Short mmCIF file of C-alpha atoms and ligand atoms in Angstrom, two decimals:
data_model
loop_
_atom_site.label_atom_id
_atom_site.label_comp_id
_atom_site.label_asym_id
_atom_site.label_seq_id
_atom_site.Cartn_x
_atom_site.Cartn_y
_atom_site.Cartn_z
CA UNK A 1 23.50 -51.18 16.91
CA UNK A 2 26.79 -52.24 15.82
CA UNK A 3 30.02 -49.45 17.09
CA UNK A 4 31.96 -47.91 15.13
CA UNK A 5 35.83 -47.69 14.96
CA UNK A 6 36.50 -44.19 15.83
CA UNK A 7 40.13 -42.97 15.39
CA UNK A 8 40.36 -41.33 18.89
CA UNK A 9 44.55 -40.84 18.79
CA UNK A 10 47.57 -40.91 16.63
CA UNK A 11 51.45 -41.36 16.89
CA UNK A 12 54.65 -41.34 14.89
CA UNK A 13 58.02 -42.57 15.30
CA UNK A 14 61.18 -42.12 12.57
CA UNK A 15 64.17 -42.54 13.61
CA UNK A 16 66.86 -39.61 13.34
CA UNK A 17 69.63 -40.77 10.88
CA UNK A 18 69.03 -39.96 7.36
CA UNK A 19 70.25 -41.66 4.45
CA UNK A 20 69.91 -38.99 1.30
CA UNK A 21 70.03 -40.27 -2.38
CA UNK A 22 73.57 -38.84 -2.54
CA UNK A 23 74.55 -40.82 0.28
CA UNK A 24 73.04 -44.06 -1.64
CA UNK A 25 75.11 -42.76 -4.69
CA UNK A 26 77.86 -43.27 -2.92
CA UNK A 27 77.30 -46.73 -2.38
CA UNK A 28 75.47 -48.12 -5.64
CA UNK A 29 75.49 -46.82 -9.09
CA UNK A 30 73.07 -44.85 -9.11
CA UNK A 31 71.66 -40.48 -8.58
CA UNK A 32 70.03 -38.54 -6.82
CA UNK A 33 68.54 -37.79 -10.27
CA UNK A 34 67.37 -40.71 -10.96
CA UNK A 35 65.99 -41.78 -7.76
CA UNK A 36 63.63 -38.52 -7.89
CA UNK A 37 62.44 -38.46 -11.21
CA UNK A 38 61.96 -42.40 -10.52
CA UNK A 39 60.49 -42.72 -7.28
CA UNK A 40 59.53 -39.07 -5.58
CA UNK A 41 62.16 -39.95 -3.03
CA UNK A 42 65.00 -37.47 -1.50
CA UNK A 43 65.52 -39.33 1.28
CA UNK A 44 64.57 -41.74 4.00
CA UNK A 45 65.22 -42.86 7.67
CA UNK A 46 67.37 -45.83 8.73
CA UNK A 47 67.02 -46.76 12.06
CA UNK A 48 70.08 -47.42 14.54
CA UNK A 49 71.65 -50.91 14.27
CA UNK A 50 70.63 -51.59 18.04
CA UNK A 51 67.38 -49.91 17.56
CA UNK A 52 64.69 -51.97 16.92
CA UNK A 53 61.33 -53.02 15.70
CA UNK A 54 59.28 -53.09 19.62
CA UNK A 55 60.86 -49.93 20.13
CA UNK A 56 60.12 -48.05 17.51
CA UNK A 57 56.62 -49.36 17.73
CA UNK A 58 56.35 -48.45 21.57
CA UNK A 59 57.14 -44.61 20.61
CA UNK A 60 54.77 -44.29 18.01
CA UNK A 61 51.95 -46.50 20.55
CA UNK A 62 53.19 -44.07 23.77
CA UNK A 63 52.11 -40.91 21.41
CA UNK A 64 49.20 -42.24 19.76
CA UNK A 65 48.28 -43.16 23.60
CA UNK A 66 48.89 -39.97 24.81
CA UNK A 67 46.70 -38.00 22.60
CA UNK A 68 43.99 -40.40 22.98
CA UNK A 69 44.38 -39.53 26.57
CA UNK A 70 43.70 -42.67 27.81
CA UNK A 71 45.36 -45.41 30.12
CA UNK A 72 47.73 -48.36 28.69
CA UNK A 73 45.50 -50.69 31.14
CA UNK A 74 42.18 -49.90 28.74
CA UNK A 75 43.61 -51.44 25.89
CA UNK A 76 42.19 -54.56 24.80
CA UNK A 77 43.53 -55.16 21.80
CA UNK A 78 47.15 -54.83 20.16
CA UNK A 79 47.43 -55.46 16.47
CA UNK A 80 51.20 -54.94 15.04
CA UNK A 81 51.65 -55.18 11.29
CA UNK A 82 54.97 -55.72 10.20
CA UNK A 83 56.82 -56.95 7.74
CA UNK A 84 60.69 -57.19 9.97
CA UNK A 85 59.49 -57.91 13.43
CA UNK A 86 62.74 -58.42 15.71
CA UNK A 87 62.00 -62.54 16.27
CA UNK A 88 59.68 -64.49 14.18
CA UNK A 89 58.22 -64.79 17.99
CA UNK A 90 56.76 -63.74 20.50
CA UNK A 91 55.06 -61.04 18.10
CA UNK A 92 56.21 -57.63 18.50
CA UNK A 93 52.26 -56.74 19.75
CA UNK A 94 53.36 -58.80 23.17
CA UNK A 95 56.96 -57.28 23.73
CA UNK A 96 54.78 -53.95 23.42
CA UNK A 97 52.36 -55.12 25.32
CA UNK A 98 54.56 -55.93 28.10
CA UNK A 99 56.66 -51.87 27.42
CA UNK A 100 53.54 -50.54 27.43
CA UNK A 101 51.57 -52.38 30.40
CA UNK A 102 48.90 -52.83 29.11
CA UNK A 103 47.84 -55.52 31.09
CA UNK A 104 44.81 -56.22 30.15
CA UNK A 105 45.41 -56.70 26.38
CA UNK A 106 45.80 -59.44 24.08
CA UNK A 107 47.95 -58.91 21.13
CA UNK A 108 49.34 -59.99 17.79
CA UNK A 109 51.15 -59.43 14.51
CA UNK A 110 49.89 -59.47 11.15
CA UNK A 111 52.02 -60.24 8.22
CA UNK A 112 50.46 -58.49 4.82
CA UNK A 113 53.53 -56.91 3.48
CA UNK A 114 52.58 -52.97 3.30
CA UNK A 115 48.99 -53.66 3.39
CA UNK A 116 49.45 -54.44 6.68
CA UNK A 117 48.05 -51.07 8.29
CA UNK A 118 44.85 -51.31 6.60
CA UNK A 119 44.17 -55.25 6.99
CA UNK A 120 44.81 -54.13 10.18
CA UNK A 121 42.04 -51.23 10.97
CA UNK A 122 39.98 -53.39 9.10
CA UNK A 123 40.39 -56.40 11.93
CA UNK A 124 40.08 -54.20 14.49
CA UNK A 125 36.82 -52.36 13.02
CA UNK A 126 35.70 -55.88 12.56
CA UNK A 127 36.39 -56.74 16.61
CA UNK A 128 34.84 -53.60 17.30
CA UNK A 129 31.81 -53.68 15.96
CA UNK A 130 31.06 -57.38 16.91
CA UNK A 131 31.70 -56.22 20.88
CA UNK A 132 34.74 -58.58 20.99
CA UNK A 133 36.87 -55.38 21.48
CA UNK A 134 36.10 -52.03 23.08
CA UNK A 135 39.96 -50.58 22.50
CA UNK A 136 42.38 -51.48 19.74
CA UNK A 137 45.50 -49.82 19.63
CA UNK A 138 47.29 -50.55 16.34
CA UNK A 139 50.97 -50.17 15.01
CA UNK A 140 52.56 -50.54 11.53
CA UNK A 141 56.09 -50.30 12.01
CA UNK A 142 59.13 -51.42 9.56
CA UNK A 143 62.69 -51.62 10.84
CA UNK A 144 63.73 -52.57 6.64
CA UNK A 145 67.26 -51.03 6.60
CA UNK A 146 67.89 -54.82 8.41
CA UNK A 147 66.40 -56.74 5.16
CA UNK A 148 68.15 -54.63 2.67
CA UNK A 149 70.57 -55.79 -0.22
CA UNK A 150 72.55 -52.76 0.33
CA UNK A 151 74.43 -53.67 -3.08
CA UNK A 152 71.02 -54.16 -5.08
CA UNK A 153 70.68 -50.34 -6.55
CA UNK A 154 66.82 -51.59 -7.63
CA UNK A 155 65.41 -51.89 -4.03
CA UNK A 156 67.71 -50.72 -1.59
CA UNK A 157 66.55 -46.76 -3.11
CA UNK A 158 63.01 -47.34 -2.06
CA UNK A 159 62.90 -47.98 1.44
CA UNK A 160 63.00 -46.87 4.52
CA UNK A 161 62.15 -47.29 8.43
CA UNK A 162 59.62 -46.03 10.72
CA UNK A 163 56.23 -46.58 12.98
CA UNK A 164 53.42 -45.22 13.18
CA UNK A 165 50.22 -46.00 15.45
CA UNK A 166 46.67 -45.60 16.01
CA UNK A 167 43.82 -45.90 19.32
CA UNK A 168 40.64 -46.83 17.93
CA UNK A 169 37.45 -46.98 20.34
CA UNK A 170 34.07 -47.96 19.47
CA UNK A 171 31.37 -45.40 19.22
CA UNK A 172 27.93 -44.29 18.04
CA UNK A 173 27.26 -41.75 15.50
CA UNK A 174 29.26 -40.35 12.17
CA UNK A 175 32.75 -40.80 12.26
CA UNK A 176 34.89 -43.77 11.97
CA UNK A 177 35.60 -46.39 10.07
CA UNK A 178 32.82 -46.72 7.23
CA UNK A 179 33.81 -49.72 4.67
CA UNK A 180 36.77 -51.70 4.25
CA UNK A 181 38.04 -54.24 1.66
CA UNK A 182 40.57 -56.61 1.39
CA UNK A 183 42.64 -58.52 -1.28
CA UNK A 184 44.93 -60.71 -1.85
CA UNK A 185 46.63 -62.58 -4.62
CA UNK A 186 49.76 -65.50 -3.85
CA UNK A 187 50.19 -66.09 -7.42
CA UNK A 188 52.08 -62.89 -7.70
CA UNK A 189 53.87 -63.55 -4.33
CA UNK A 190 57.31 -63.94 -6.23
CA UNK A 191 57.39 -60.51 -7.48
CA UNK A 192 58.04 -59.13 -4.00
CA UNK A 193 59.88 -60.96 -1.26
CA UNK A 194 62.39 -62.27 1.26
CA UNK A 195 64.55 -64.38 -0.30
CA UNK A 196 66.08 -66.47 2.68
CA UNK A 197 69.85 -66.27 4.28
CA UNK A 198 72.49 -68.97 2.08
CA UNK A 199 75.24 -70.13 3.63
CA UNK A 200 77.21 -69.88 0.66
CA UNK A 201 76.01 -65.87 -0.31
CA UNK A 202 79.09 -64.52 -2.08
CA UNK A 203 78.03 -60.72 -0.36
CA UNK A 204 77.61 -62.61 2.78
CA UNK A 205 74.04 -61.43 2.89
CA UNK A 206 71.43 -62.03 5.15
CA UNK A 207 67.69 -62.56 4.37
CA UNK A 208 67.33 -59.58 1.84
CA UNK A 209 63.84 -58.41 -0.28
CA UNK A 210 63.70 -59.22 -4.40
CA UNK A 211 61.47 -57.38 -6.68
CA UNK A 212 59.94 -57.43 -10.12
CA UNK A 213 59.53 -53.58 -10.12
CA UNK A 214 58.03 -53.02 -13.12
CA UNK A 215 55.38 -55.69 -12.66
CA UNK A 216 54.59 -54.36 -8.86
CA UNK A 217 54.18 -50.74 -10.65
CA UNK A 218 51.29 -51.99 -12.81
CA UNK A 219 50.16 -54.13 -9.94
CA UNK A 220 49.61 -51.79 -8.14
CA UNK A 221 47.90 -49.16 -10.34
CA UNK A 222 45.83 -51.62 -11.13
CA UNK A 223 44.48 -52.36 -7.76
CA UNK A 224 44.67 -48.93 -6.32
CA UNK A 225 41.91 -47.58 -8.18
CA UNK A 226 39.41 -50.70 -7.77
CA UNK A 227 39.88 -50.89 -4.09
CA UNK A 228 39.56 -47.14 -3.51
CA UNK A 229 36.38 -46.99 -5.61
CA UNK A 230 35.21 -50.23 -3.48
CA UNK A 231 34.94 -48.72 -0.21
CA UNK A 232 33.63 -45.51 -1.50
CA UNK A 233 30.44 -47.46 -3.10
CA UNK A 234 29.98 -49.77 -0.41
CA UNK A 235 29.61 -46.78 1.50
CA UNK A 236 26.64 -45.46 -0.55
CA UNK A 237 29.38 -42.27 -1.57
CA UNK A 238 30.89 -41.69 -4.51
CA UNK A 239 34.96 -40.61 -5.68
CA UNK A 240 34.16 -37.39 -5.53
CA UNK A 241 32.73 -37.28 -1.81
CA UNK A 242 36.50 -37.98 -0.88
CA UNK A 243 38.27 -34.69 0.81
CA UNK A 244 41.72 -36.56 0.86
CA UNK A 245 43.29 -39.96 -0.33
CA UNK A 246 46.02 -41.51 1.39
CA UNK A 247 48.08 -43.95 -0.34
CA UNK A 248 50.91 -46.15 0.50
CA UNK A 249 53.81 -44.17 0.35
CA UNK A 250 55.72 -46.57 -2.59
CA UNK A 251 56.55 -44.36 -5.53
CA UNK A 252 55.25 -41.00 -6.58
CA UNK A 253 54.28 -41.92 -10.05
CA UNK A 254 52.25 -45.08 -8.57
CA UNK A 255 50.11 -42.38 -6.96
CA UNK A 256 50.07 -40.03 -9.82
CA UNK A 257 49.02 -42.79 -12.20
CA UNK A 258 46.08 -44.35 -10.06
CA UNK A 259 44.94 -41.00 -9.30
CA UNK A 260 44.71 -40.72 -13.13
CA UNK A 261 43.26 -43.89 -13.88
CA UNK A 262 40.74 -42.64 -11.00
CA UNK A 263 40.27 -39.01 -12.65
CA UNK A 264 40.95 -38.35 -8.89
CA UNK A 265 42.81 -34.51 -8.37
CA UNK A 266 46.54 -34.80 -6.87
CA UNK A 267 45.46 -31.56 -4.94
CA UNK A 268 43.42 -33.98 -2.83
CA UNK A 269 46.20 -36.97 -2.23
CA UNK A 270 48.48 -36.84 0.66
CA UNK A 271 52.35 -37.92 -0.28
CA UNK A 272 55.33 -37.92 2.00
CA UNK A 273 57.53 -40.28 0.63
CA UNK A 274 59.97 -38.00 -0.38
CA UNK A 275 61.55 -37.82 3.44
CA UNK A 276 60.53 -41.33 4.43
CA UNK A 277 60.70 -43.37 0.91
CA UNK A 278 58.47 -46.49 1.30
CA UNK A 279 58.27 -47.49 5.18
CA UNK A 280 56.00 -50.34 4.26
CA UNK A 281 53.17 -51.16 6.97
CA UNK A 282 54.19 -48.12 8.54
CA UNK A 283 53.98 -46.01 5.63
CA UNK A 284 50.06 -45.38 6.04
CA UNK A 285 49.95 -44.41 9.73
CA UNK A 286 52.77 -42.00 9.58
CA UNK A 287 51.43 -40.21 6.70
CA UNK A 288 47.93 -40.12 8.37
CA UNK A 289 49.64 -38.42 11.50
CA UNK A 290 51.33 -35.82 9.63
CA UNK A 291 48.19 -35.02 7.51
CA UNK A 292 46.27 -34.41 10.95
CA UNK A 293 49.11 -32.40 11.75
CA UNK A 294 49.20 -30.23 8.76
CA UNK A 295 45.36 -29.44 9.39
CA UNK A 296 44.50 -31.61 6.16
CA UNK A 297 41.72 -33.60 8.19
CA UNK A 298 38.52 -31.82 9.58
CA UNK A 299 35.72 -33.10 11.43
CA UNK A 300 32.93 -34.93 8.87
CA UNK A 301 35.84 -35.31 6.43
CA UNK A 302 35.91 -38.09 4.50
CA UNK A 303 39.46 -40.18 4.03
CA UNK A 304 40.29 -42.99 2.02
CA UNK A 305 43.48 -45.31 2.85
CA UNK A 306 44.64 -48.03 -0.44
CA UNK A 307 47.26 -49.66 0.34
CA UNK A 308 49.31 -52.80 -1.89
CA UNK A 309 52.40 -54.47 -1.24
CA UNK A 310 53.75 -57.86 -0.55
CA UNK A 311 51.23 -61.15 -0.97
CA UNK A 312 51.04 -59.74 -3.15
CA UNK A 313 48.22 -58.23 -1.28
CA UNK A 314 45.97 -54.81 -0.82
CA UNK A 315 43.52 -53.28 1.29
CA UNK A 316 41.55 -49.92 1.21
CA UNK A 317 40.07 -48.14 4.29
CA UNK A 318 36.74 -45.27 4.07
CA UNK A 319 36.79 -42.79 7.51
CA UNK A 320 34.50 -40.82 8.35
CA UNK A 321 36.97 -38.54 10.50
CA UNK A 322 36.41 -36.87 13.93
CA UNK A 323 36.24 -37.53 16.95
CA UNK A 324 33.91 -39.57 18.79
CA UNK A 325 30.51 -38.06 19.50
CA UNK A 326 29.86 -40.70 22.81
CA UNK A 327 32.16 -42.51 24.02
CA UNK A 328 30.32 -46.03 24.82
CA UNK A 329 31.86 -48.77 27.79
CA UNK A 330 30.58 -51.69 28.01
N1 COA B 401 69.58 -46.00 -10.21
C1 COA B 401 69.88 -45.92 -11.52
N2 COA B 401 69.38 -46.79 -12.41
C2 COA B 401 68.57 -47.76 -11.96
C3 COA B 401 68.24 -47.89 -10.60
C4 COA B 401 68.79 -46.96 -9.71
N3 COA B 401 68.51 -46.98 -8.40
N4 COA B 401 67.42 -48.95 -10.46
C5 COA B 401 67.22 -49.47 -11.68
N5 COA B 401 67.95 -48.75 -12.58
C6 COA B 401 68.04 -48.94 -14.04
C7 COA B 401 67.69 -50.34 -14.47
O1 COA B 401 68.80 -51.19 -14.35
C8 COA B 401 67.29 -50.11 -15.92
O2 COA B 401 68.44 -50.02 -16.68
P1 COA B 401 68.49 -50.64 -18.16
O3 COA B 401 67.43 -49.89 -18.94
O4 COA B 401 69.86 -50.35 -18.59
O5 COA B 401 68.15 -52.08 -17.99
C9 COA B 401 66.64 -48.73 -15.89
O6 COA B 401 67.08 -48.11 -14.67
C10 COA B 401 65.13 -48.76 -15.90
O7 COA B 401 64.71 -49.75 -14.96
P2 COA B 401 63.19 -50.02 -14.69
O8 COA B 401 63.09 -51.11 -13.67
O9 COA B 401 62.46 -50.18 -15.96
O10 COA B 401 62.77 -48.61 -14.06
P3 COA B 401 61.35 -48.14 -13.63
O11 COA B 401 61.01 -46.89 -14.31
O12 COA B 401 60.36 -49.26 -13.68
O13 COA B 401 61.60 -47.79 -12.09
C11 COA B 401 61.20 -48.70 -9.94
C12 COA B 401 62.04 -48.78 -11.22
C13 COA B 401 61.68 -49.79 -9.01
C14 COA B 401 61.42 -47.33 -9.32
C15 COA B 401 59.71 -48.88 -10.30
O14 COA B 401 59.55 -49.99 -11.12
C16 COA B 401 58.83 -49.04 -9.09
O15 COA B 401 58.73 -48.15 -8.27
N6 COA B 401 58.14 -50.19 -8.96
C17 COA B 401 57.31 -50.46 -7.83
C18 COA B 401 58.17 -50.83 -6.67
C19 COA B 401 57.45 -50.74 -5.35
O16 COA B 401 56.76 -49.81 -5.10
N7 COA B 401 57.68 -51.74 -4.51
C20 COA B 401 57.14 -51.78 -3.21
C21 COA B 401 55.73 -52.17 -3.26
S1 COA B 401 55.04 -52.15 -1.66
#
């Protein structure tokens, strides 16, 4: 019989400054106003100019670790999905590797914009239940203050940095990961990117992100819904079987309009994105942490993850949560 992924620990990382949507008023024309009637957002973290992606990843790994309660040396697997890793390489999954010691682990990063989390579990599920993989640990982490147009008043509101991590181990019985689906579509890849360094920038810029907002807002309420209600029937369940949805942490109305276009209750949605604004590929993991934390998971629960971002791409996760009934080596 195949394993399952079983979430077996959990981590977080933000970093302490925090950049409110006065202090962004006082550096582009716009409000705090407008950026919460807009968006959802208050505000957001911005990592330390020498802080950066590997370590924000290896907090959020070392806590996720921790509560799994089991060695860096049993790892097998390191997936890192990120958006801003430090180098284009090595990947951020080996510098962790190496902070961590996990010595016995191969590792890599994935590139799917803020789907990255999900595409992610859904490798790592995949590794898992083919026996290529016993332990995956897996981090999304952004460091995005560095790819900012700080003078663009239509992006530089939105995001934010942070990390967040997961252990998964592979296990018999209920819980875990239940149905996953992927998606992607490059025609729409312009809407949302990095537009490269020019010598000749008059700001002086470095590589900084562009977007089509309007046309990423209906993107994305567009996919949201389909993916969500993908996994669900895959799984045999249906929309209503779902005790909590938890979306990429973009925009509040996104979330309020796919819920709608779902007929889906708010009451049941998790949203954090007013203190962390969009964190990208770590936007998922963090707010699954702090809904464990808040007591909004129980055992036999079932939680759905949609994500959508750059690719344009999206993704959408089913758990079964709790922890693992039997732990199975092999
Ligand atoms: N403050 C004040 N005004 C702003 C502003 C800001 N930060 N950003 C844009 N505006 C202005 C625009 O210039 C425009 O002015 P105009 O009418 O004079 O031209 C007006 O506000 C409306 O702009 P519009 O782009 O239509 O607003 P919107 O309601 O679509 O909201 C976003 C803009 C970016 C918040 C929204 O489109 C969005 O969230 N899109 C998805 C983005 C996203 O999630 N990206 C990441 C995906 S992973």
């Amino acid at each position: 019989m195949a394993l399952q992924a079983q979430i077996v620990g959990w981590g977080k990382y933000l970093p302490s400054r925090v950049l409110t949507n006065d202090d962004l008023a006082a550096m582009v024309d716009t409000s705090d106003e407008w950026i919460r009637q807009r968006t959802g957002i208050i505000e957001r973290r911005i990592a330390a100019p020498n802080e950066t992606t590997a370590e924000m990843a290896l907090r959020a790994a070392q806590d996720a670790l921790r509560m799994a309660g089991i060695s860096s040396r049993d790892i097998d697997l390191i997936i890192v999905a990120t958006a801003t890793p430090d180098q284009e390489f090595p990947a951020t999954a080996c510098i962790l590797q190496d902070a961590l010691g996990a010595s016995r682990a191969g590792g890599f990063d994935l590139s799917a914009g803020c789907s990255g989390f999900v595409y992610a579990l859904a490798m790592a599920a995949g590794a898992i239940a083919a026996g290529m993989s016993r332990l995956v640990l897996i981090v999304g982490v952004e460091k995005l203050s560095r790819i900012m147009d700080w003078s663009d008043r239509s992006t530089c509101v939105l995001f934010g940095d942070g990390a967040g991590a997961v252990v998964l181990r592979g296990g018999e019985g209920p819980s875990g990961i239940l149905s996953t689906t992927l998606g992607a579509d490059g025609s729409g890849g312009d809407l949302l990117a990095l537009r490269p360094k020019v010598s000749d920038d008059p700001n002086g810029r470095g590589p900084y992100i562009t977007m089509d907002g309007r046309r990423v807002f209906k993107f994305a309420t567009r996919v949201m819904p389909s993916a969500v209600s993908q996994v669900v029937k895959e799984a045999g369940l249906s929309l209503s079987d779902l005790q909590l949805l938890i979306p990429h942490q973009a925009n509040q109305r996104i979330i309020e309009a796919a819920c709608e276009a779902m007929g889906f209750p708010m009451e049941r949605t998790f949203s954090n994105l007013e203190r962390y604004g969009n964190t990208s590929a770590a936007s998922i993991p963090i707010a699954l942490c702090e809904a464990a934390e808040e007591g909004r998971l129980a055992d036999g629960d079932l939680v759905a993850l949609v994500s959508f971002g750059a690719g344009l791409s999206w993704a959408a996760a089913l758990i079964r949560w709790g922890r693992a009934e039997r732990v199975v080596w092999y």
